[in-house]
Structures are given as structure tokens and as C-alpha cells.
Amino acid sequence: MFFHVILTTECDLQCRYCFGETLEDFDEDFADIDVEYSLPKKANYDFAQLAGFCRKDPDCVVTFYGGEPLLCASEIKQIMDMVKPKHFMIQTNGLLLDKLEPEYVNRFHTILVSVDGNEALTDHYRGKGTFRKVIDNVKLIVQNGFRGELIARMTVMEQTDIYKQVTWLLDNSEFTFSSVHWQLNAGFWGNDYARRNFKNWSETSYVPGVKRLARFWVDQMEEKGRVLRLYPLLGIANSLLFNEKNSLLRCGGGWINYAIQTDGHIIPCPTMWGMKNYYLGHVIDADPLKLRKFFVTEPCTACKILGVCGGRCLYANITKRWSSEAYATVCNTVRGLVSAVEAELPRIRQLINDNRLSLRDFEFMKYNGCEIIP
Ligand code: SF4
Ligand code: SF4
């Protein structure tokens, strides 16, 4: 099982799609969901309880999460000294990566660092100077011996040209990433759709950009014999190649990938913090292998591509913060992604048949924080 350990609810950035939206969205509430807003700002339970909880699952993976988890470097060190999961990972904005000693950083199996593309775009979304600091820090950790997987985690919305930004991250003079994941800012807030241009952008820029990216991805396989870890493409290609018919939610939220709040309560996914109806127990006595499971409901259950999509996002499906019409525009992006990969599948199969690639090149650790369906 995978557990996002939420160390703090605080963050040292004020990104447009997160802090900016909380300002615009402050009067929105969840109709039928009882939300506890007064959670402790920092993890306040005994980490020995977390150690005991993890011991019950031989395949336990712990991912530090926030807010910004590196605001709690000392708690990270305490946990890494005390808890013995199979792997540690972290999702961070990268600003404080230089503050954690290499002996800890180098133990991470995977680091997901938020970067939205080139300097202009990253700083536009995340604040001036963010890009420079983050890139300096990722260079530093590699220099200091980090050899795990470093994934550029992009948040994507209307100002993003997906093809341009992903290809930039893969090849530039600053820092070259070989693993990239992106997630759409869609369905998380209550009243943003009406004031945004999401539909038009997704149809005229994003989906065509994803198709172009899928072509580029396979061109790279043909020209260089390498499968770049572009997670949304990789995840879909993996299912198609391995004949997986009925994917469950690909982020794992609610069935294999849970989160632990700052007060120690377990929830289906980190975004569902405070949603009391979904509390699944507490690290003090819960069994990680017997947690209740949640699955998406309508409209996903009636959707023809549920088996390949998996339902995209449990939080969006439960809270229905976007109207049916808005939800459908997001589903069109999923269809676009799936058909973009399907269109390239004959070329991929040919490369495998010619022994220029192997099926193993399309394997990856699932539920590592990449949701696959953006
Ligand atoms: S495409 Fe949309 S409706 Fe269909 S399974 Fe995915 S999220 Fe659900
Ligand atoms: S995709 Fe949705 S359900 Fe999955 S982890 Fe993200 S917010 Fe949670």
C-alpha cells in the first residue's frame, strides 16, 4: 500500500491554481460533506504509531506530502530514522530541497518536484524566482548523489502549451528531466470553470498538443531506442500493451493509495483532508491492509472508457465541484489522451516485434504519485 503522509497544511508558495483559487473560492462549501477545517497545522501524532502502522504492511510506501513537506525537515528526519517502509518518496515544490541533508535526500526512491515547464511559465503560475531556486536545488541534489527517480510534476491549465513545455523539460540547457507527469487543474474548485477558458483551451491547444506529444514520444523511441517516462502516455501504453482491461482509479486513491492527515486519521486521498465522512481509522490502531475501499460512482460507472480511464479522480467524482457539462469537457481530454496513445500503438508494437524495445521498457512503479490520467 501507498501512504501520503501529510506533514503540514502550510505552504511557502502562493501558486495561482492553489492559493489563488482558495481566495476566489472561499464562499464555496461542500453540500453534503462534513468538513473539519481545524486540523493541526503540523503532524501532531506520535511517529512510533506510524512505524507500527507501516510494520503491518510489508510493501508499505511512504510519501511525504503537504502543504509543503520540507517545511517539516526535522519531522521528515525523525520519520526516516524511525519508520521502516519499503520505500520513501516525497512530493515537494523543491524550494527547500537544499535544506535536507544528502544522507536523507539520497534515501528517497522517488522525488516528485513541482515545475510547470520553462522559467517564464513556472514563475507565472508559481511566483517570480521559483523556477531558478527549484532548478538550482535539483542540480544540487544530483551533484550530492541522488540517484533515484526525479519526476517533474507539472500543473497544467490555460497558459500551458503542453507540447512546448513537456519537450522543453526533456531537453534544455538548465536541467534535463527524463520523467515528467502533468495534471490538469480541473474539477478541484467550485466556481472557477465559469470564469475560465478551459473548454476552448482543452479543445484547441491541450488535446492537439497531447497528440503531437505522443507522436514525438514514439519518434524518440524509434530514433534513440528509449522510452521517455512521460507518465500519462506511459500509463495508458502500459495498459494497452499488457492487455489490462479494467483499470481501477489510476492514482490509487481510495483503494491502494491513501493519505494520513496531520492528526493521524487516514483518508482516501490527500485532497480529501478534513472530510469526516471518509475517515477510515487512525494510524494508532488501523490495519493498512484492511482499510475500507472507495470507488468512483456516476458518471464514471456509465462511461464507455471507464476500463481504461479508471475514473480519473475520486475527489472530483465525489465532490462534483464542476457541473456535468464542465466534467464532460475534462472527460474529452481523457478520450483525447487515450486515442493519442492508441494511434501510436502500431509503431510501438513494431519496435517491440523488431526487438528494438522490450515490454519491460513500459513497466513502472504504479501509484508513485503520478495519477496517469491528468
Ligand atoms: S472519462 Fe470521465 S466519465 Fe469516463 S471514467 Fe473517466 S472521468 Fe469518468
Ligand atoms: S487524482 Fe484525485 S483522487 Fe487521485 S490523488 Fe489526486 S485528488 Fe486524490
mmCIF file of N, CA and C and ligand atoms in Angstrom, residues 183 188 249 251 269-271 312-315 371, ligand 2:
data_model
loop_
_atom_site.group_PDB
_atom_site.id
_atom_site.type_symbol
_atom_site.label_atom_id
_atom_site.label_comp_id
_atom_site.label_asym_id
_atom_site.label_seq_id
_atom_site.Cartn_x
_atom_site.Cartn_y
_atom_site.Cartn_z
ATOM 1 N N GLN A 183 -0.683 17.218 -14.445
ATOM 2 C CA GLN A 183 -2.066 17.100 -14.012
ATOM 3 C C GLN A 183 -2.811 18.376 -14.370
ATOM 4 N N PHE A 188 -11.273 20.765 -9.299
ATOM 5 C CA PHE A 188 -10.903 20.853 -7.887
ATOM 6 C C PHE A 188 -11.605 21.978 -7.139
ATOM 7 N N LEU A 249 -9.066 3.234 -10.374
ATOM 8 C CA LEU A 249 -8.547 4.595 -10.333
ATOM 9 C C LEU A 249 -7.015 4.569 -10.364
ATOM 10 N N CYS A 251 -4.625 6.719 -9.911
ATOM 11 C CA CYS A 251 -3.798 7.321 -8.861
ATOM 12 C C CYS A 251 -3.757 6.400 -7.648
ATOM 13 N N CYS A 269 -7.562 10.047 -0.015
ATOM 14 C CA CYS A 269 -6.529 10.721 -0.804
ATOM 15 C C CYS A 269 -6.223 12.065 -0.153
ATOM 16 N N PRO A 270 -5.035 12.624 -0.420
ATOM 17 C CA PRO A 270 -4.629 13.825 0.317
ATOM 18 C C PRO A 270 -5.578 15.011 0.146
ATOM 19 N N THR A 271 -6.215 15.094 -1.014
ATOM 20 C CA THR A 271 -7.114 16.225 -1.266
ATOM 21 C C THR A 271 -8.375 16.139 -0.409
ATOM 22 N N ARG A 312 -10.422 8.769 -13.335
ATOM 23 C CA ARG A 312 -9.622 9.991 -13.207
ATOM 24 C C ARG A 312 -9.383 10.436 -11.773
ATOM 25 N N CYS A 313 -10.437 10.859 -11.041
ATOM 26 C CA CYS A 313 -10.181 11.459 -9.726
ATOM 27 C C CYS A 313 -11.347 11.190 -8.776
ATOM 28 N N LEU A 314 -11.086 10.491 -7.698
ATOM 29 C CA LEU A 314 -12.126 10.176 -6.722
ATOM 30 C C LEU A 314 -12.690 11.451 -6.093
ATOM 31 N N TYR A 315 -11.798 12.376 -5.782
ATOM 32 C CA TYR A 315 -12.215 13.631 -5.149
ATOM 33 C C TYR A 315 -13.197 14.388 -6.059
ATOM 34 N N GLU A 371 -0.695 10.393 -11.288
ATOM 35 C CA GLU A 371 -2.082 9.918 -11.386
ATOM 36 C C GLU A 371 -2.397 9.288 -12.729
HETATM 37 S S1 SF4 B 2 -6.372 12.216 -8.732
HETATM 38 FE FE1 SF4 B 2 -7.997 12.860 -7.327
HETATM 39 S S2 SF4 B 2 -8.414 11.043 -6.074
HETATM 40 FE FE2 SF4 B 2 -6.434 10.735 -7.040
HETATM 41 S S3 SF4 B 2 -4.936 11.518 -5.560
HETATM 42 FE FE3 SF4 B 2 -5.407 13.204 -6.952
HETATM 43 S S4 SF4 B 2 -7.058 14.344 -5.961
HETATM 44 FE FE4 SF4 B 2 -6.951 12.330 -4.978
#
